[in-house]
């Protein structure tokens, strides 16, 4: 289903007026956790409710810390199958406005996702050296399916940010679960590829001697190996690279995740940079929900920019989630070749995810 | 370190021992490694110092470049010191500082390293630990912020980690388990702090030293003794980080009194353990009325908040994320002070004469040389409850200080 493109000015104005008349629901219900973790500091109450599923994990913890610091967050739900009480108690002491609630164990999953605006899913197991993201499929597919079933039941309107690997498959899994439940809105299910963009910006900045915050390199395709396609020909500020630089950068961006898995030598995969990127992306979703104009980021979404059902490219985020998907733009020969290679692997990963739910 | 540049870019091996980061660019071409800042919008690129009203709804700047970092900035801006005589300070985009974190692969060290990596004031971030720090550095090095990350593993690399550093943060050590006091950590953590501070003395004696390792009440005096033995002690530059007590006090008071957190500032004096933590609720900004019962409840809660988290984590550790947040705020304040901001106030545990103890936490004014002034008025105009609490805490604080000093002096004698 093609997401509607709401780029016209009158639509935006109407959306803003509607939002003013029906502000986001900021009611804070009773916490299901012990009273001491139901911390109410009033005054920061205009904002969004965010749930993190997998909040006690390697990504989840720094992600939770950063979201607690985000002024756009009024309520933060932390869910996991272990250790949530400790993480919640810890974070609840930070003197920022978001109210934190912890939810422990599957029996509290539905409460965790009820009434939230954005759900971020880092839950799952990480890679060890020698593993591909696909090797995680068996465990993580089941986890994502269970979590999405709860979301479909309790907060079908939420915008879902999926981090759990392999993203190329877990996003189709989420879509199938929502379709089965009759709640699927393709504008609201996004695979987080922001870390590829962050890495691209950093590595381009290093090579070109630029401030990495000023670099904007689009990364399209998917979120694994050769499905990650940095479009170096479209970098802002415009750069001209030698072929050697293009090879180095493409290779490094595609293997950035593996780089960290190797460096961590069995103790995990990227956690801190993933949390950083995930928060950047979640914040973009929140600014879109708030009605900000021109919020554009790369994300892996249901898409028609290629013949594949899912594809990452630049999208404009708004109150409905993905409001506009931008076409890939002009690709050079190198990038076109990369695109063909990416599509092949991506098609298989998508099929694997879809089959998992349908079987 | 292998230099596999020239010939075939396709054989560029990611799995090899090459450490990435700034050195990678040398493998290709000599591009200038100086980070060029976009001079068109110098201040928009950096998060505002006092980011109060400046969050632009339509802003396209990244969350982490402006708004969330503003949350850290906001929490560290001197809400208790308003207007008069505030010198104009604009973040100088060219200013960049070097920060070292000793214990960077630990529970506090990792999220702390992330927050410092995100700071626009940092040009170099040196991460040291006895294990696992290569992975942490590789991870962080991918974040698109200017700070260059380097990793240093083991005592043989400690000196290189510290050369030329402006601020050294020490979270290294073991955390409490349920039932333990901070003092129970003394035996292990005292030696760790001593070794690390010796290296600081040898390699960056001018740096600000932020001690997080517990028990802070003792480890700071240990650090002071070590620095004295090396002949480089500057009491203006040695800080026990008590920011988390302030953060907790702000949070609990705002909750209790339904205040906007952004307005709340509670000074906390004394030390950093149990009853040595004394929140001066009577000096809360904005001024609030508390019942006696509320005062007692809040004081006890603030004093035991660390234990609250240790219990909640049921053996899995102590406060890490909130500690990282608080420590990052103190780092940010130190960097602003180094950068010339004339309006930086924090609470910290420092060598002091405000009470009749050699070390005492109070509000301090931070400047380029470290502690510029101790706010001794923190100990005046106290309520009866607070006065009693000050007296009660002195005995414990005194013995913790003596324990630390005794440890350091015994070590020095043994080494002689």
XYZ file of C-alpha atoms in Angstrom:
775
model
C 0.000 0.000 0.000
C 1.543 3.246 -1.097
C 1.808 5.711 1.769
C -0.126 8.861 0.991
C 2.015 11.815 0.197
C 0.893 14.703 2.379
C 3.331 17.239 1.169
C 0.821 19.941 0.269
C 0.736 23.068 2.388
C -3.027 23.090 3.116
C -2.821 19.496 4.369
C -0.063 20.492 6.747
C -2.010 23.456 8.019
C -5.075 21.325 8.557
C -3.001 18.728 10.330
C -1.633 21.361 12.672
C -5.041 22.797 13.463
C -6.431 19.331 14.075
C -3.594 18.576 16.394
C -4.240 21.769 18.304
C -7.866 20.835 18.800
C -7.047 17.258 19.735
C -3.717 17.339 21.494
C -1.900 14.027 21.990
C -3.210 12.164 24.974
C -0.917 12.818 27.886
C -2.996 11.100 30.538
C -0.784 9.151 32.866
C -2.555 6.062 34.138
C -1.641 4.124 37.216
C 1.598 2.289 37.034
C 1.568 -1.433 37.370
C 4.947 -1.304 39.035
C 5.741 -0.493 42.639
C 5.018 3.070 43.682
C 8.588 4.094 44.083
C 9.202 3.728 40.383
C 6.163 5.732 39.429
C 7.923 9.055 39.473
C 5.742 12.020 38.741
C 7.384 15.307 38.054
C 4.714 17.504 36.609
C 5.345 20.284 34.208
C 7.061 18.290 31.531
C 3.729 16.747 30.666
C 3.304 17.972 27.122
C 5.212 15.434 25.129
C 5.061 11.934 23.790
C 4.891 8.481 25.295
C 7.634 6.153 24.234
C 8.079 2.460 25.025
C 11.382 0.640 24.754
C 11.036 -3.128 24.409
C 14.331 -4.686 25.431
C 15.277 -1.806 27.722
C 17.630 -3.800 29.944
C 19.852 -4.929 27.100
C 23.103 -3.647 25.700
C 21.375 -1.214 23.358
C 18.282 -0.715 25.484
C 20.048 0.749 28.505
C 21.945 3.619 26.872
C 18.923 4.124 24.609
C 16.710 4.492 27.673
C 19.164 6.946 29.250
C 19.181 9.136 26.148
C 15.390 9.030 25.693
C 14.982 10.029 29.342
C 17.002 13.132 28.437
C 14.837 14.011 25.435
C 12.565 16.983 26.151
C 9.969 15.618 23.695
C 9.356 12.549 25.869
C 6.827 12.872 28.676
C 6.431 9.201 29.560
C 8.982 6.450 29.086
C 8.008 2.801 29.422
C 10.849 0.340 29.891
C 10.041 -3.289 29.163
C 12.179 -6.399 29.278
C 12.058 -9.999 30.415
C 14.762 -9.448 33.058
C 16.329 -6.635 35.102
C 13.819 -3.900 34.320
C 13.350 -2.868 37.930
C 17.001 -2.022 38.297
C 17.276 -0.049 35.071
C 14.064 1.822 35.851
C 15.156 2.720 39.387
C 18.506 3.920 38.010
C 17.089 6.079 35.230
C 14.226 7.417 37.313
C 16.729 9.419 39.347
C 17.772 11.567 36.392
C 16.438 15.101 36.760
C 14.722 15.389 33.405
C 11.019 15.650 32.756
C 10.099 12.229 31.385
C 8.232 9.984 33.803
C 9.694 6.483 33.785
C 7.797 3.244 34.372
C 9.234 -0.256 34.373
C 7.543 -3.429 33.143
C 9.006 -6.834 33.799
C 8.103 -10.085 32.084
C 5.701 -11.019 29.364
C 2.690 -10.675 31.635
C 3.388 -6.921 31.723
C 4.048 -6.505 28.001
C 0.565 -5.307 27.141
C 0.623 -2.662 29.858
C 4.018 -1.541 28.610
C 2.756 -0.769 25.119
C -0.706 0.538 25.915
C -1.286 4.134 24.930
C 2.198 4.870 23.626
C 3.021 6.992 20.610
C 6.306 5.359 19.632
C 7.584 1.851 20.330
C 11.300 1.192 19.923
C 12.341 -2.456 19.679
C 16.024 -3.253 20.337
C 15.136 -6.628 21.911
C 16.995 -9.747 20.836
C 20.410 -11.362 20.787
C 23.495 -9.724 19.248
C 25.996 -11.182 16.814
C 29.218 -12.907 17.773
C 32.335 -12.848 15.582
C 31.779 -14.854 12.419
C 27.997 -14.479 12.487
C 25.902 -12.638 9.984
C 22.807 -10.729 11.037
C 20.813 -13.526 9.396
C 22.217 -16.045 11.867
C 20.173 -14.255 14.510
C 16.988 -14.883 12.594
C 15.658 -17.860 14.469
C 15.692 -16.291 17.908
C 14.961 -12.714 17.021
C 12.133 -13.488 14.596
C 10.137 -15.067 17.402
C 10.823 -12.175 19.740
C 9.728 -9.539 17.252
C 6.582 -11.501 16.396
C 5.524 -11.699 20.041
C 6.187 -8.029 20.669
C 4.302 -6.946 17.551
C 1.304 -9.073 18.509
C 1.045 -7.058 21.714
C 1.418 -3.780 19.858
C -1.295 -4.778 17.399
C -3.595 -5.512 20.298
C -2.826 -2.579 22.578
C -1.387 0.312 20.576
C -2.053 -0.219 16.880
C -1.608 3.509 16.270
C 1.930 3.561 17.574
C 4.876 4.253 15.342
C 7.147 1.234 15.552
C 10.923 1.547 15.241
C 12.530 -1.855 14.726
C 16.182 -2.331 15.614
C 16.228 -6.115 16.222
C 18.289 -7.870 13.552
C 18.083 -9.010 10.882
C 16.115 -5.831 10.194
C 15.738 -6.813 6.535
C 13.519 -9.673 7.744
C 12.115 -8.465 11.068
C 10.355 -5.507 9.465
C 8.460 -7.771 7.041
C 7.693 -9.997 10.029
C 6.189 -7.033 11.866
C 4.161 -6.104 8.805
C 2.755 -9.635 8.490
C 1.820 -9.725 12.177
C -0.025 -6.418 11.857
C -1.742 -7.557 8.660
C -2.958 -10.691 10.414
C -4.345 -8.557 13.225
C -5.981 -6.195 10.742
C -4.110 -3.182 12.128
C -1.353 -2.759 9.554
C -0.433 0.777 8.615
C 2.706 0.711 6.468
C 3.418 4.324 7.361
C 3.983 3.335 10.964
C 6.452 0.462 10.694
C 10.058 1.518 10.209
C 13.292 -0.426 10.279
C 16.028 1.681 11.843
C 18.949 2.078 9.449
C 20.154 5.292 11.014
C 23.378 3.735 12.235
C 24.418 3.120 8.643
C 23.829 6.807 7.939
C 25.745 7.817 11.072
C 28.632 5.581 10.057
C 28.568 6.928 6.512
C 28.642 10.503 7.787
C 31.511 9.720 10.155
C 33.660 7.860 7.635
C 33.078 10.414 4.865
C 33.940 13.139 7.367
C 37.179 11.370 8.268
C 38.244 10.884 4.690
C 37.334 14.397 3.550
C 38.390 16.251 6.691
C 34.874 17.524 7.393
C 32.940 17.970 10.613
C 30.971 14.700 10.704
C 27.894 16.541 11.959
C 27.824 18.508 8.720
C 27.932 15.494 6.439
C 24.755 14.032 5.029
C 25.192 10.791 3.125
C 22.040 8.958 2.082
C 22.141 5.217 2.666
C 19.533 3.096 0.932
C 18.606 -0.550 0.446
C 18.658 -2.583 3.621
C 20.579 -3.107 6.851
C 23.037 -5.957 6.283
C 26.265 -6.263 4.350
C 25.827 -5.622 0.636
C 22.216 -4.550 1.071
C 23.591 -1.366 2.672
C 24.029 1.105 -0.187
C 25.681 4.431 0.588
C 24.941 6.877 -2.233
C 28.257 8.689 -2.145
C 27.398 10.537 -5.347
C 24.656 12.329 -3.396
C 26.641 13.348 -0.316
C 26.109 16.803 1.104
C 28.273 18.855 1.070
C 29.113 17.691 -2.448
C 32.338 15.698 -2.477
C 34.258 14.136 -5.260
C 35.816 10.856 -4.299
C 38.504 8.821 -5.999
C 37.533 5.267 -6.900
C 39.767 4.030 -4.105
C 37.893 6.219 -1.622
C 34.556 5.006 -2.938
C 35.601 1.384 -2.534
C 37.005 2.001 0.936
C 33.993 3.952 2.122
C 31.389 1.609 0.681
C 33.152 -1.405 2.108
C 33.601 0.180 5.495
C 30.036 1.426 5.734
C 28.686 -1.986 4.743
C 30.874 -3.752 7.277
C 30.766 -1.199 10.066
C 28.703 -3.509 12.212
C 31.071 -6.408 11.698
C 33.965 -4.089 12.540
C 32.516 -3.560 16.002
C 31.554 -7.214 16.517
C 35.171 -8.175 15.789
C 36.582 -5.457 18.038
C 34.335 -6.602 20.865
C 35.703 -10.132 20.398
C 32.615 -12.013 21.524
C 31.306 -9.573 24.117
C 28.667 -8.069 21.852
C 27.905 -5.851 18.917
C 27.444 -2.088 18.587
C 25.475 -0.841 21.549
C 26.470 2.753 22.263
C 26.531 3.935 18.654
C 23.340 2.010 18.004
C 21.666 3.726 20.952
C 22.915 7.083 19.675
C 21.562 6.428 16.181
C 18.278 4.979 17.435
C 17.647 8.043 19.566
C 18.445 10.345 16.667
C 15.871 8.474 14.617
C 13.249 8.251 17.347
C 13.632 11.967 17.903
C 12.978 12.554 14.204
C 9.801 10.474 14.530
C 8.737 12.571 17.517
C 9.380 15.832 15.697
C 7.313 14.457 12.828
C 4.542 13.579 15.266
C 4.743 17.076 16.663
C 4.060 18.414 13.180
C 7.489 19.781 12.321
C 7.991 20.293 8.616
C 10.831 18.832 6.630
C 11.828 15.988 8.941
C 13.662 13.682 6.558
C 15.665 10.587 7.465
C 16.582 7.277 5.878
C 14.534 4.299 7.060
C 13.635 0.795 5.901
C 9.941 0.881 5.090
C 7.204 -0.558 2.933
C 8.089 1.053 -0.337
C 7.606 1.268 -4.059
C 10.860 2.904 -5.024
C 11.982 -0.512 -6.257
C 10.041 -3.647 -7.171
C 10.758 -5.009 -3.687
C 8.043 -4.647 -1.034
C 10.460 -3.104 1.472
C 13.370 -0.776 0.864
C 15.294 1.872 2.766
C 15.473 5.361 1.372
C 14.908 8.917 2.530
C 11.452 9.406 3.964
C 9.630 12.425 5.280
C 8.217 11.881 8.746
C 5.027 13.492 9.963
C 1.991 12.957 12.150
C 1.013 9.798 10.296
C 4.518 8.374 10.410
C 6.010 8.022 6.946
C 4.270 10.677 4.886
C 6.434 10.701 1.840
C 9.036 8.377 0.400
C 11.653 9.985 -1.804
C 12.884 8.209 -4.907
C 16.521 7.192 -4.997
C 17.632 10.008 -7.242
C 20.364 9.720 -9.873
C 22.732 6.805 -9.294
C 26.079 6.387 -10.946
C 27.208 3.118 -12.519
C 28.895 1.873 -9.384
C 25.785 2.505 -7.351
C 23.502 0.904 -9.936
C 25.617 -2.247 -9.832
C 25.483 -2.169 -6.042
C 21.723 -1.752 -6.204
C 21.261 -4.935 -8.241
C 23.405 -6.892 -5.833
C 21.507 -5.461 -2.860
C 18.088 -6.242 -4.277
C 18.925 -9.893 -4.775
C 19.835 -10.474 -1.136
C 17.104 -8.213 0.126
C 14.428 -10.136 -1.780
C 15.471 -13.337 -0.029
C 15.553 -11.749 3.417
C 12.126 -10.253 2.946
C 10.716 -13.582 1.791
C 12.265 -15.328 4.785
C 10.552 -12.897 7.130
C 7.183 -13.115 5.425
C 7.295 -16.937 5.368
C 8.136 -17.081 9.050
C 4.803 -15.512 9.957
C 2.711 -17.135 7.268
C 3.768 -20.742 7.903
C 49.851 -1.683 12.523
C 49.460 -2.993 9.002
C 49.300 -0.463 6.205
C 47.328 -2.203 3.544
C 46.598 0.893 1.525
C 47.971 1.262 -1.970
C 47.252 -1.736 -4.138
C 43.837 -3.331 -3.924
C 41.109 -1.553 -2.096
C 38.898 -4.602 -2.423
C 41.216 -6.586 -0.187
C 40.878 -4.011 2.560
C 40.457 -6.295 5.481
C 37.977 -5.222 8.107
C 38.703 -8.129 10.369
C 42.371 -7.328 10.727
C 44.028 -5.743 13.673
C 43.986 -2.303 12.152
C 42.342 0.018 14.571
C 40.029 2.433 12.892
C 39.477 6.015 13.693
C 41.788 8.848 12.878
C 44.521 6.539 11.719
C 42.345 5.116 8.965
C 42.535 8.261 6.912
C 46.284 7.893 6.745
C 45.835 4.679 4.828
C 44.341 6.458 1.886
C 45.392 9.949 1.077
C 46.772 12.819 3.055
C 43.559 14.678 3.600
C 43.843 17.275 6.309
C 42.824 15.740 9.583
C 41.818 19.064 11.056
C 38.106 19.099 11.600
C 36.823 22.087 9.750
C 33.861 23.758 11.375
C 31.218 25.313 9.254
C 31.719 28.960 10.063
C 28.416 29.954 8.536
C 26.472 28.955 11.588
C 28.880 28.580 14.471
C 26.456 28.721 17.341
C 23.625 26.820 15.691
C 25.888 23.811 15.334
C 26.531 23.605 19.039
C 23.969 23.071 21.696
C 23.213 26.310 23.453
C 24.739 26.857 26.856
C 21.573 27.992 28.568
C 19.197 26.405 26.154
C 16.133 27.627 27.967
C 13.864 29.194 25.404
C 15.867 28.477 22.351
C 14.451 25.184 21.158
C 13.232 25.967 17.702
C 10.236 23.844 16.767
C 11.086 23.918 13.122
C 14.751 23.279 13.652
C 16.284 20.691 11.428
C 19.384 20.275 13.482
C 19.782 16.811 14.863
C 18.294 15.993 18.218
C 21.602 15.129 19.680
C 23.274 18.236 18.385
C 20.852 20.550 20.019
C 17.894 19.455 22.011
C 18.875 16.495 24.114
C 22.284 17.896 24.759
C 20.434 20.994 25.817
C 18.856 18.836 28.507
C 22.308 18.177 29.902
C 23.189 21.838 29.504
C 19.998 22.933 31.191
C 20.604 20.698 34.135
C 24.051 22.123 34.607
C 23.258 25.768 34.128
C 23.411 27.664 37.382
C 19.760 27.924 38.161
C 20.564 28.979 41.664
C 22.586 31.969 40.606
C 20.492 34.431 38.677
C 21.394 37.482 36.601
C 23.620 40.074 38.307
C 27.133 40.185 37.052
C 26.722 37.324 34.640
C 29.485 37.671 32.108
C 28.605 37.143 28.491
C 29.864 33.826 27.293
C 29.571 32.390 23.843
C 30.736 28.898 23.119
C 33.809 29.265 20.989
C 33.462 26.747 18.184
C 37.216 26.423 17.958
C 37.609 25.413 21.567
C 38.198 21.737 21.986
C 39.313 19.740 24.940
C 40.793 16.361 25.694
C 39.046 14.093 28.117
C 40.268 10.764 29.446
C 38.023 8.171 31.067
C 39.760 5.607 33.229
C 37.492 2.599 33.530
C 35.758 3.272 30.217
C 34.590 -0.295 29.592
C 32.677 -0.531 32.837
C 29.035 -0.059 33.736
C 29.431 3.681 34.282
C 32.317 4.165 31.882
C 30.477 3.076 28.756
C 27.408 5.348 28.919
C 29.650 8.129 30.248
C 31.934 7.713 27.256
C 28.906 7.934 24.970
C 27.744 11.195 26.536
C 31.214 12.734 26.420
C 31.605 11.603 22.792
C 28.439 13.589 22.093
C 29.783 16.787 23.643
C 30.631 19.565 21.176
C 33.421 20.760 23.470
C 35.525 17.593 23.169
C 38.120 17.040 20.453
C 39.779 13.931 21.893
C 38.313 11.193 24.016
C 40.829 8.752 25.449
C 39.344 5.565 26.824
C 41.323 3.392 29.218
C 40.547 0.120 30.903
C 42.211 -3.169 31.737
C 40.034 -5.073 29.234
C 37.324 -4.669 26.575
C 38.022 -1.053 25.776
C 38.944 -1.699 22.122
C 35.390 -2.764 21.467
C 33.920 0.232 23.254
C 36.151 2.591 21.304
C 35.366 0.967 17.951
C 31.659 1.245 18.781
C 31.806 4.905 19.806
C 34.112 5.925 16.986
C 31.237 5.453 14.560
C 29.160 8.269 16.087
C 29.253 11.333 13.862
C 30.536 13.832 16.408
C 33.908 15.589 16.311
C 35.572 13.910 19.298
C 38.280 11.488 18.173
C 38.175 8.299 20.187
C 41.305 6.360 21.127
C 41.602 3.225 23.209
C 44.288 2.234 25.693
C 44.441 -1.166 27.346
C 46.363 -2.057 30.462
C 48.948 -0.309 32.622
C 51.534 -0.203 29.838
C 49.284 2.128 27.838
C 48.004 4.260 30.696
C 50.618 6.984 30.296
C 49.817 7.529 26.626
C 46.147 7.765 27.489
C 46.807 10.700 29.781
C 49.257 12.840 27.852
C 47.927 16.318 27.191
C 44.526 15.622 28.714
C 42.480 18.458 30.241
C 39.988 16.428 32.273
C 40.464 12.928 33.706
C 37.364 11.084 34.878
C 37.818 8.025 37.064
C 34.814 5.682 37.353
C 37.075 2.618 37.633
C 36.433 0.064 40.349
C 33.900 -2.439 41.603
C 30.284 -1.561 42.392
C 28.275 -2.411 45.482
C 26.128 -5.491 45.874
C 22.989 -5.554 48.051
C 23.880 -5.247 51.701
C 27.216 -3.515 51.080
C 28.122 0.010 52.033
C 30.355 2.131 49.809
C 33.045 1.625 52.425
C 33.012 -2.126 51.803
C 34.523 -1.329 48.408
C 37.438 0.404 50.016
C 40.024 -2.330 49.815
C 39.780 -2.904 46.092
C 38.982 0.563 44.901
C 41.579 2.345 47.052
C 44.411 0.577 45.216
C 42.858 1.184 41.845
C 42.509 4.908 42.468
C 46.022 5.163 43.851
C 47.552 3.555 40.769
C 45.532 5.651 38.370
C 46.220 8.952 40.118
C 49.951 8.186 40.181
C 49.789 7.988 36.403
C 47.820 11.238 36.240
C 50.492 12.902 38.361
C 53.192 11.653 36.007
C 51.482 12.469 32.742
C 48.948 15.277 33.076
C 49.423 16.959 36.449
C 47.578 20.073 35.252
C 44.378 18.196 34.476
C 41.105 18.413 36.364
C 40.607 15.102 38.140
C 37.042 13.836 38.624
C 36.889 10.919 41.069
C 33.787 8.756 40.877
C 35.200 5.516 42.323
C 33.659 4.785 45.703
C 33.963 5.359 48.535
C 34.474 8.916 47.279
C 34.752 10.201 50.837
C 38.033 8.247 51.070
C 39.254 7.948 47.496
C 39.530 11.716 47.075
C 41.837 12.053 50.101
C 43.801 9.096 48.711
C 44.176 10.935 45.435
C 45.293 14.065 47.247
C 47.971 12.173 49.156
C 49.273 10.542 46.003
C 49.467 13.906 44.239
C 51.231 15.439 47.240
C 53.761 12.608 47.274
C 54.470 13.357 43.629
C 54.769 17.048 44.352
C 52.005 18.066 41.930
C 48.981 18.450 44.172
C 46.669 21.290 43.218
C 43.625 21.203 45.493
C 41.716 23.376 43.040
C 41.763 20.594 40.484
C 40.756 17.543 42.466
C 37.023 16.796 42.655
C 34.916 14.027 44.136
C 31.869 13.830 41.895
C 28.719 14.291 43.996
C 26.553 15.552 41.129
C 24.346 12.479 41.281
C 23.217 13.448 44.782
C 22.171 16.844 43.439
C 20.394 15.228 40.481
C 18.547 12.882 42.819
C 17.638 15.698 45.191
C 16.231 17.735 42.304
C 14.213 14.780 41.033
C 12.739 13.791 44.401
C 11.912 17.367 45.403
C 10.246 18.109 42.058
C 8.195 14.915 42.370
C 7.169 15.628 45.919
C 6.230 19.244 45.336
C 4.925 18.989 41.777
C 7.495 21.398 40.416
C 8.912 21.740 36.945
C 12.197 19.880 37.064
C 13.883 22.464 34.931
C 13.441 25.036 37.703
C 14.598 22.939 40.628
C 18.058 23.203 42.164
C 18.925 21.718 45.548
C 22.434 22.166 46.962
C 23.885 19.035 48.560
C 26.822 19.257 50.933
C 29.001 17.035 53.087
C 30.121 13.834 51.429
C 28.967 11.031 49.182
C 27.741 8.186 51.385
C 24.694 7.663 53.540
C 24.304 10.310 56.218
C 27.293 12.264 54.960
C 25.035 13.303 52.075
C 23.197 16.398 53.264
C 20.654 18.021 50.955
C 20.013 21.609 52.012
C 16.297 21.550 51.378
C 15.905 24.933 53.053
C 18.023 26.398 50.248
C 16.096 24.832 47.390
C 15.481 27.035 44.398
C 12.695 27.892 43.841
C 11.960 28.349 47.515
C 9.480 25.782 48.740
C 7.801 25.024 52.029
C 8.344 21.568 53.379
C 6.717 20.009 56.411
C 9.120 18.479 58.926
C 7.945 15.093 57.819
C 8.698 15.869 54.176
C 12.149 17.135 55.065
C 12.991 13.963 56.885
C 11.505 11.688 54.231
C 13.275 13.484 51.397
C 16.591 13.664 53.220
C 16.551 9.960 53.968
C 15.510 9.105 50.434
C 18.282 11.210 48.919
C 20.814 9.708 51.300
C 19.785 6.159 50.435
C 19.029 6.607 46.755
C 22.195 4.779 45.787
C 21.200 1.849 47.935
C 17.717 2.011 46.404
C 19.254 1.284 42.996
C 21.631 -1.391 44.289
C 18.653 -3.211 45.797
C 16.549 -2.814 42.671
C 19.364 -4.245 40.570
C 19.448 -7.262 42.919
C 23.137 -7.993 42.491
C 23.461 -6.856 38.901
C 25.208 -3.628 39.865
C 24.713 -0.110 41.147
C 23.613 3.110 39.447
C 25.281 3.324 36.071
C 23.102 5.333 33.702
C 22.128 8.067 36.152
C 25.739 8.166 37.353
C 26.954 8.554 33.782
C 24.424 11.336 33.216
C 25.500 13.183 36.353
C 29.193 12.701 35.674
C 28.761 13.937 32.109
C 27.061 17.044 33.437
C 30.044 17.704 35.681
C 32.454 17.123 32.797
C 30.453 19.570 30.686
C 30.605 22.155 33.485
C 34.352 21.704 33.815
C 34.855 22.139 30.097
C 32.765 25.303 30.049
C 34.758 26.625 32.975
C 37.999 25.807 31.161
C 36.602 27.553 28.122
C 36.097 30.804 30.030
C 32.471 30.637 31.105
C 32.324 32.808 34.211
C 29.090 31.432 35.511
C 29.672 27.778 36.340
C 28.585 26.468 39.719
C 28.378 22.857 40.805
C 28.444 20.904 44.035
C 31.567 18.815 44.466
C 33.632 17.140 47.168
C 36.877 19.097 47.377
C 39.603 20.178 49.728
C 37.827 22.802 51.737
C 37.769 25.078 54.737
C 34.022 25.641 54.917
C 33.676 23.092 57.709
C 36.375 21.954 60.108
C 37.277 18.979 57.932
C 39.997 18.786 55.290
C 37.526 17.702 52.576
C 33.918 18.724 52.280
C 31.339 18.964 49.528
C 29.629 22.267 48.928
C 28.754 24.452 45.998
C 31.846 25.739 44.242
C 32.465 28.195 41.467
C 34.443 26.615 38.654
C 36.935 28.521 36.542
C 39.878 27.962 34.245
C 42.094 26.954 37.121
C 39.530 24.677 38.737
C 37.877 25.674 41.997
C 37.675 29.450 41.967
C 35.601 29.825 45.083
C 33.986 27.713 47.756
C 30.468 28.831 48.556
C 30.867 28.878 52.300
C 27.457 30.492 52.746
C 26.118 26.987 52.182
C 26.938 26.364 55.825
C 25.259 29.494 57.103
C 21.591 30.051 57.801
C 20.871 26.356 58.166
C 17.708 25.068 59.779
C 17.965 23.236 63.075
C 17.476 19.918 61.288
C 20.274 20.699 58.882
C 22.566 21.952 61.637
C 22.091 18.705 63.526
C 22.684 16.695 60.391
C 25.949 18.553 59.710
C 27.196 17.685 63.168
C 26.093 14.076 62.782
C 27.882 13.607 59.491
C 31.192 15.085 60.553
C 32.285 12.101 62.582
C 31.748 9.633 59.755
C 33.288 11.905 57.166
C 36.308 12.507 59.357
C 36.965 8.815 59.788
C 36.520 8.145 56.057
C 39.012 10.860 55.252
C 41.472 9.500 57.773
C 41.041 6.008 56.392
C 41.931 7.267 52.930
C 44.881 9.331 54.068
C 46.121 6.452 56.223
C 45.936 4.052 53.314
C 47.909 6.333 51.024
C 50.539 7.123 53.586
C 51.005 3.474 54.535
C 51.435 2.580 50.862
C 54.005 5.310 50.508
C 55.962 4.057 53.516
C 55.830 0.494 52.225
C 57.142 1.624 48.876
C 59.989 3.629 50.387
